[in-house]
Amino acid sequence: MPRTKQFDEKEVLKKAMELFWEKGFHATSIQDLVSGLGINRASLYDTFGGKDALFLKAFALYRENSTQVIKTLFEGEPSVRTAFVKLFDFAIEEAIQDETRKGCFVVNVTTELIPGNHDLVQVLLKNKENVESLFASMVKRGLDSGELKTPKDPDTLAAYLFTLYSGLRVVAKVDPNADRLRQIVTSGLSILS
């Protein structure tokens, strides 16, 4: 008779995401996972396929959650400029409240595991494309409504905003000074005038 699992897979995956996000892939040992997730080694391998597979699932969960945050912020805001300000403010607040200064999991994975992992490069490129697509849609919406008057190409502007957003996440990890970060955002988002 097969044994039933004594844990919630979604909760374990969420804990794994937090652990990998805070410690990084290489610094997270199997024992860290067993202790931090509250499951035994056999369950870790049987359910998630081991450290590498668990990491990829946890990283996918983070990207899904992050994308949903952006979509929610954008969908609930009629003003394109205000939507971007809210997104960047959200990132700043997240950085300020993050006592461990773990920053952005995507940025962390990029700096820790690239170069050297071709498959992960493809995952990161797809994430970049997805976020830039959301940004470009907002820019196009602003151009169509007349809110934005910029002569810039929406895709190029979206790439710029993605770079600003990613850079902000890096800087906030080192220096989470809200006033300084907001000054950077104000200057960077002036391109939307």
GROMACS .gro file of N, CA and C in nm, residues 2-115:
model
  342
    2PRO      N    1   0.070   0.217  -0.096
    2PRO     CA    2   0.154   0.336  -0.101
    2PRO      C    3   0.126   0.428   0.016
    3ARG      N    4   0.234   0.490   0.064
    3ARG     CA    5   0.220   0.584   0.176
    3ARG      C    6   0.170   0.718   0.123
    4THR      N    7   0.089   0.785   0.204
    4THR     CA    8   0.042   0.917   0.166
    4THR      C    9   0.140   1.021   0.216
    5LYS      N   10   0.149   1.129   0.143
    5LYS     CA   11   0.241   1.235   0.181
    5LYS      C   12   0.189   1.307   0.304
    6GLN      N   13   0.280   1.340   0.392
    6GLN     CA   14   0.245   1.406   0.516
    6GLN      C   15   0.274   1.556   0.509
    7PHE      N   16   0.280   1.609   0.388
    7PHE     CA   17   0.311   1.751   0.373
    7PHE      C   18   0.239   1.807   0.252
    8ASP      N   19   0.224   1.936   0.252
    8ASP     CA   20   0.160   2.009   0.143
    8ASP      C   21   0.269   2.048   0.043
    9GLU      N   22   0.264   1.992  -0.077
    9GLU     CA   23   0.368   2.018  -0.178
    9GLU      C   24   0.384   2.166  -0.209
   10LYS      N   25   0.272   2.238  -0.217
   10LYS     CA   26   0.279   2.381  -0.249
   10LYS      C   27   0.349   2.459  -0.139
   11GLU      N   28   0.320   2.424  -0.015
   11GLU     CA   29   0.386   2.492   0.098
   11GLU      C   30   0.536   2.460   0.101
   12VAL      N   31   0.571   2.335   0.075
   12VAL     CA   32   0.711   2.296   0.072
   12VAL      C   33   0.782   2.369  -0.041
   13LEU      N   34   0.717   2.379  -0.157
   13LEU     CA   35   0.778   2.449  -0.270
   13LEU      C   36   0.799   2.596  -0.237
   14LYS      N   37   0.702   2.656  -0.169
   14LYS     CA   38   0.716   2.796  -0.128
   14LYS      C   39   0.833   2.813  -0.032
   15LYS      N   40   0.848   2.721   0.063
   15LYS     CA   41   0.961   2.726   0.156
   15LYS      C   42   1.093   2.709   0.082
   16ALA      N   43   1.094   2.619  -0.016
   16ALA     CA   44   1.215   2.597  -0.095
   16ALA      C   45   1.252   2.723  -0.172
   17MET      N   46   1.152   2.790  -0.229
   17MET     CA   47   1.176   2.914  -0.300
   17MET      C   48   1.242   3.016  -0.207
   18GLU      N   49   1.188   3.032  -0.087
   18GLU     CA   50   1.245   3.127   0.009
   18GLU      C   51   1.388   3.090   0.046
   19LEU      N   52   1.412   2.962   0.065
   19LEU     CA   53   1.546   2.916   0.105
   19LEU      C   54   1.648   2.939  -0.006
   20PHE      N   55   1.616   2.897  -0.128
   20PHE     CA   56   1.708   2.919  -0.241
   20PHE      C   57   1.726   3.068  -0.267
   21TRP      N   58   1.621   3.144  -0.253
   21TRP     CA   59   1.625   3.288  -0.277
   21TRP      C   60   1.719   3.355  -0.178
   22GLU      N   61   1.711   3.315  -0.053
   22GLU     CA   62   1.793   3.377   0.050
   22GLU      C   63   1.939   3.330   0.046
   23LYS      N   64   1.961   3.200   0.028
   23LYS     CA   65   2.096   3.145   0.038
   23LYS      C   66   2.167   3.131  -0.097
   24GLY      N   67   2.091   3.120  -0.204
   24GLY     CA   68   2.149   3.090  -0.334
   24GLY      C   69   2.151   2.941  -0.359
   25PHE      N   70   2.172   2.903  -0.484
   25PHE     CA   71   2.169   2.762  -0.519
   25PHE      C   72   2.286   2.685  -0.457
   26HIS      N   73   2.406   2.734  -0.478
   26HIS     CA   74   2.524   2.660  -0.432
   26HIS      C   75   2.534   2.651  -0.281
   27ALA      N   76   2.493   2.755  -0.210
   27ALA     CA   77   2.505   2.757  -0.064
   27ALA      C   78   2.394   2.678   0.005
   28THR      N   79   2.294   2.637  -0.069
   28THR     CA   80   2.184   2.560  -0.011
   28THR      C   81   2.216   2.411  -0.026
   29SER      N   82   2.239   2.347   0.086
   29SER     CA   83   2.273   2.204   0.084
   29SER      C   84   2.146   2.120   0.092
   30ILE      N   85   2.161   1.992   0.065
   30ILE     CA   86   2.048   1.899   0.081
   30ILE      C   87   2.003   1.900   0.226
   31GLN      N   88   2.096   1.906   0.320
   31GLN     CA   89   2.057   1.910   0.461
   31GLN      C   90   1.981   2.038   0.494
   32ASP      N   91   2.020   2.152   0.432
   32ASP     CA   92   1.944   2.276   0.451
   32ASP      C   93   1.800   2.256   0.404
   33LEU      N   94   1.785   2.190   0.290
   33LEU     CA   95   1.651   2.168   0.236
   33LEU      C   96   1.570   2.075   0.326
   34VAL      N   97   1.630   1.966   0.371
   34VAL     CA   98   1.560   1.872   0.458
   34VAL      C   99   1.517   1.943   0.587
   35SER      N  100   1.608   2.017   0.647
   35SER     CA  101   1.577   2.088   0.772
   35SER      C  102   1.477   2.201   0.749
   36GLY      N  103   1.501   2.281   0.647
   36GLY     CA  104   1.417   2.398   0.622
   36GLY      C  105   1.278   2.366   0.571
   37LEU      N  106   1.265   2.254   0.501
   37LEU     CA  107   1.136   2.219   0.442
   37LEU      C  108   1.056   2.124   0.530
   38GLY      N  109   1.124   2.063   0.627
   38GLY     CA  110   1.055   1.972   0.716
   38GLY      C  111   1.015   1.841   0.651
   39ILE      N  112   1.092   1.799   0.551
   39ILE     CA  113   1.065   1.670   0.486
   39ILE      C  114   1.194   1.589   0.488
   40ASN      N  115   1.182   1.459   0.470
   40ASN     CA  116   1.303   1.377   0.470
   40ASN      C  117   1.363   1.370   0.329
   41ARG      N  118   1.483   1.319   0.322
   41ARG     CA  119   1.554   1.312   0.193
   41ARG      C  120   1.477   1.231   0.090
   42ALA      N  121   1.422   1.120   0.132
   42ALA     CA  122   1.348   1.035   0.037
   42ALA      C  123   1.231   1.112  -0.024
   43SER      N  124   1.160   1.187   0.059
   43SER     CA  125   1.047   1.266   0.009
   43SER      C  126   1.094   1.376  -0.085
   44LEU      N  127   1.208   1.433  -0.052
   44LEU     CA  128   1.263   1.538  -0.138
   44LEU      C  129   1.288   1.484  -0.278
   45TYR      N  130   1.351   1.366  -0.285
   45TYR     CA  131   1.381   1.306  -0.415
   45TYR      C  132   1.257   1.249  -0.483
   46ASP      N  133   1.173   1.180  -0.405
   46ASP     CA  134   1.053   1.119  -0.463
   46ASP      C  135   0.955   1.223  -0.516
   47THR      N  136   0.938   1.331  -0.443
   47THR     CA  137   0.838   1.431  -0.479
   47THR      C  138   0.892   1.534  -0.577
   48PHE      N  139   1.015   1.578  -0.554
   48PHE     CA  140   1.067   1.690  -0.632
   48PHE      C  141   1.183   1.654  -0.725
   49GLY      N  142   1.238   1.535  -0.713
   49GLY     CA  143   1.343   1.492  -0.804
   49GLY      C  144   1.484   1.536  -0.765
   50GLY      N  145   1.502   1.584  -0.644
   50GLY     CA  146   1.636   1.625  -0.600
   50GLY      C  147   1.652   1.777  -0.600
   51LYS      N  148   1.770   1.818  -0.561
   51LYS     CA  149   1.799   1.961  -0.543
   51LYS      C  150   1.782   2.040  -0.672
   52ASP      N  151   1.841   1.994  -0.782
   52ASP     CA  152   1.834   2.070  -0.908
   52ASP      C  153   1.690   2.088  -0.955
   53ALA      N  154   1.614   1.980  -0.953
   53ALA     CA  155   1.474   1.987  -0.999
   53ALA      C  156   1.391   2.074  -0.906
   54LEU      N  157   1.415   2.062  -0.776
   54LEU     CA  158   1.342   2.144  -0.679
   54LEU      C  159   1.374   2.292  -0.700
   55PHE      N  160   1.501   2.321  -0.724
   55PHE     CA  161   1.541   2.459  -0.750
   55PHE      C  162   1.467   2.516  -0.871
   56LEU      N  163   1.461   2.440  -0.979
   56LEU     CA  164   1.394   2.489  -1.100
   56LEU      C  165   1.245   2.513  -1.075
   57LYS      N  166   1.183   2.426  -0.997
   57LYS     CA  167   1.041   2.444  -0.965
   57LYS      C  168   1.021   2.566  -0.875
   58ALA      N  169   1.110   2.583  -0.778
   58ALA     CA  170   1.101   2.698  -0.687
   58ALA      C  171   1.124   2.828  -0.764
   59PHE      N  172   1.218   2.826  -0.856
   59PHE     CA  173   1.248   2.945  -0.936
   59PHE      C  174   1.131   2.978  -1.029
   60ALA      N  175   1.066   2.876  -1.082
   60ALA     CA  176   0.947   2.897  -1.166
   60ALA      C  177   0.835   2.959  -1.084
   61LEU      N  178   0.818   2.914  -0.960
   61LEU     CA  179   0.716   2.970  -0.872
   61LEU      C  180   0.742   3.119  -0.848
   62TYR      N  181   0.867   3.154  -0.823
   62TYR     CA  182   0.902   3.294  -0.802
   62TYR      C  183   0.868   3.378  -0.925
   63ARG      N  184   0.905   3.329  -1.041
   63ARG     CA  185   0.878   3.405  -1.165
   63ARG      C  186   0.728   3.421  -1.188
   64GLU      N  187   0.652   3.314  -1.162
   64GLU     CA  188   0.506   3.323  -1.177
   64GLU      C  189   0.448   3.427  -1.081
   65ASN      N  190   0.492   3.423  -0.956
   65ASN     CA  191   0.443   3.519  -0.856
   65ASN      C  192   0.480   3.662  -0.894
   66SER      N  193   0.603   3.682  -0.938
   66SER     CA  194   0.649   3.816  -0.976
   66SER      C  195   0.571   3.870  -1.096
   67THR      N  196   0.549   3.786  -1.193
   67THR     CA  197   0.472   3.826  -1.310
   67THR      C  198   0.330   3.864  -1.272
   68GLN      N  199   0.273   3.786  -1.181
   68GLN     CA  200   0.137   3.815  -1.137
   68GLN      C  201   0.130   3.948  -1.063
   69VAL      N  202   0.231   3.981  -0.984
   69VAL     CA  203   0.235   4.111  -0.914
   69VAL      C  204   0.233   4.224  -1.017
   70ILE      N  205   0.316   4.212  -1.119
   70ILE     CA  206   0.321   4.316  -1.224
   70ILE      C  207   0.186   4.328  -1.293
   71LYS      N  208   0.128   4.215  -1.332
   71LYS     CA  209  -0.002   4.218  -1.401
   71LYS      C  210  -0.108   4.283  -1.313
   72THR      N  211  -0.111   4.248  -1.187
   72THR     CA  212  -0.210   4.304  -1.095
   72THR      C  213  -0.193   4.454  -1.079
   73LEU      N  214  -0.069   4.499  -1.062
   73LEU     CA  215  -0.044   4.642  -1.050
   73LEU      C  216  -0.086   4.716  -1.177
   74PHE      N  217  -0.055   4.659  -1.292
   74PHE     CA  218  -0.087   4.724  -1.419
   74PHE      C  219  -0.237   4.723  -1.447
   75GLU      N  220  -0.303   4.611  -1.420
   75GLU     CA  221  -0.447   4.601  -1.451
   75GLU      C  222  -0.530   4.694  -1.365
   76GLY      N  223  -0.485   4.719  -1.244
   76GLY     CA  224  -0.563   4.801  -1.153
   76GLY      C  225  -0.538   4.950  -1.164
   77GLU      N  226  -0.458   4.993  -1.258
   77GLU     CA  227  -0.420   5.134  -1.267
   77GLU      C  228  -0.446   5.189  -1.406
   78PRO      N  229  -0.537   5.287  -1.418
   78PRO     CA  230  -0.565   5.343  -1.550
   78PRO      C  231  -0.451   5.428  -1.607
   79SER      N  232  -0.371   5.490  -1.522
   79SER     CA  233  -0.261   5.574  -1.570
   79SER      C  234  -0.135   5.490  -1.589
   80VAL      N  235  -0.078   5.496  -1.708
   80VAL     CA  236   0.044   5.420  -1.737
   80VAL      C  237   0.160   5.468  -1.651
   81ARG      N  238   0.178   5.598  -1.642
   81ARG     CA  239   0.287   5.652  -1.560
   81ARG      C  240   0.273   5.607  -1.414
   82THR      N  241   0.151   5.620  -1.363
   82THR     CA  242   0.126   5.582  -1.223
   82THR      C  243   0.148   5.433  -1.204
   83ALA      N  244   0.112   5.352  -1.301
   83ALA     CA  245   0.133   5.207  -1.290
   83ALA      C  246   0.282   5.175  -1.276
   84PHE      N  247   0.365   5.241  -1.356
   84PHE     CA  248   0.510   5.216  -1.343
   84PHE      C  249   0.565   5.270  -1.211
   85VAL      N  250   0.517   5.385  -1.168
   85VAL     CA  251   0.560   5.439  -1.038
   85VAL      C  252   0.523   5.341  -0.927
   86LYS      N  253   0.401   5.287  -0.932
   86LYS     CA  254   0.358   5.190  -0.830
   86LYS      C  255   0.444   5.064  -0.833
   87LEU      N  256   0.478   5.017  -0.952
   87LEU     CA  257   0.562   4.898  -0.963
   87LEU      C  258   0.699   4.923  -0.900
   88PHE      N  259   0.760   5.035  -0.934
   88PHE     CA  260   0.891   5.065  -0.879
   88PHE      C  261   0.883   5.092  -0.729
   89ASP      N  262   0.776   5.158  -0.683
   89ASP     CA  263   0.757   5.179  -0.539
   89ASP      C  264   0.743   5.046  -0.466
   90PHE      N  265   0.671   4.953  -0.529
   90PHE     CA  266   0.656   4.820  -0.470
   90PHE      C  267   0.793   4.754  -0.452
   91ALA      N  268   0.877   4.764  -0.555
   91ALA     CA  269   1.011   4.706  -0.547
   91ALA      C  270   1.094   4.772  -0.438
   92ILE      N  271   1.081   4.903  -0.424
   92ILE     CA  272   1.155   4.975  -0.320
   92ILE      C  273   1.107   4.933  -0.182
   93GLU      N  274   0.976   4.928  -0.162
   93GLU     CA  275   0.921   4.887  -0.032
   93GLU      C  276   0.963   4.745   0.002
   94GLU      N  277   0.960   4.658  -0.097
   94GLU     CA  278   1.002   4.520  -0.075
   94GLU      C  279   1.148   4.515  -0.030
   95ALA      N  280   1.232   4.596  -0.091
   95ALA     CA  281   1.374   4.599  -0.055
   95ALA      C  282   1.395   4.654   0.086
   96ILE      N  283   1.321   4.758   0.120
   96ILE     CA  284   1.335   4.819   0.252
   96ILE      C  285   1.293   4.722   0.362
   97GLN      N  286   1.186   4.648   0.337
   97GLN     CA  287   1.134   4.556   0.438
   97GLN      C  288   1.209   4.423   0.443
   98ASP      N  289   1.295   4.398   0.349
   98ASP     CA  290   1.369   4.271   0.339
   98ASP      C  291   1.494   4.278   0.429
   99GLU      N  292   1.479   4.230   0.552
   99GLU     CA  293   1.589   4.237   0.649
   99GLU      C  294   1.710   4.154   0.606
  100THR      N  295   1.688   4.049   0.529
  100THR     CA  296   1.799   3.965   0.486
  100THR      C  297   1.865   4.016   0.358
  101ARG      N  298   1.805   4.118   0.297
  101ARG     CA  299   1.855   4.177   0.173
  101ARG      C  300   1.879   4.073   0.064
  102LYS      N  301   1.780   3.986   0.049
  102LYS     CA  302   1.795   3.883  -0.053
  102LYS      C  303   1.770   3.935  -0.193
  103GLY      N  304   1.708   4.051  -0.206
  103GLY     CA  305   1.692   4.113  -0.337
  103GLY      C  306   1.594   4.040  -0.427
  104CYS      N  307   1.623   4.043  -0.554
  104CYS     CA  308   1.540   3.979  -0.656
  104CYS      C  309   1.599   3.842  -0.689
  105PHE      N  310   1.517   3.740  -0.680
  105PHE     CA  311   1.563   3.604  -0.706
  105PHE      C  312   1.615   3.590  -0.850
  106VAL      N  313   1.551   3.654  -0.945
  106VAL     CA  314   1.595   3.646  -1.084
  106VAL      C  315   1.735   3.707  -1.099
  107VAL      N  316   1.755   3.822  -1.039
  107VAL     CA  317   1.886   3.886  -1.044
  107VAL      C  318   1.990   3.797  -0.975
  108ASN      N  319   1.954   3.740  -0.861
  108ASN     CA  320   2.047   3.654  -0.788
  108ASN      C  321   2.088   3.532  -0.871
  109VAL      N  322   1.989   3.470  -0.934
  109VAL     CA  323   2.019   3.352  -1.017
  109VAL      C  324   2.108   3.391  -1.134
  110THR      N  325   2.080   3.505  -1.194
  110THR     CA  326   2.160   3.552  -1.307
  110THR      C  327   2.305   3.571  -1.267
  111THR      N  328   2.326   3.635  -1.153
  111THR     CA  329   2.464   3.663  -1.112
  111THR      C  330   2.535   3.540  -1.055
  112GLU      N  331   2.460   3.447  -0.997
  112GLU     CA  332   2.523   3.329  -0.940
  112GLU      C  333   2.549   3.218  -1.042
  113LEU      N  334   2.457   3.196  -1.133
  113LEU     CA  335   2.462   3.076  -1.216
  113LEU      C  336   2.490   3.100  -1.365
  114ILE      N  337   2.503   3.226  -1.405
  114ILE     CA  338   2.532   3.257  -1.545
  114ILE      C  339   2.666   3.327  -1.549
  115PRO      N  340   2.756   3.294  -1.637
  115PRO     CA  341   2.746   3.193  -1.742
  115PRO      C  342   2.766   3.052  -1.685
   0.00000   0.00000   0.00000
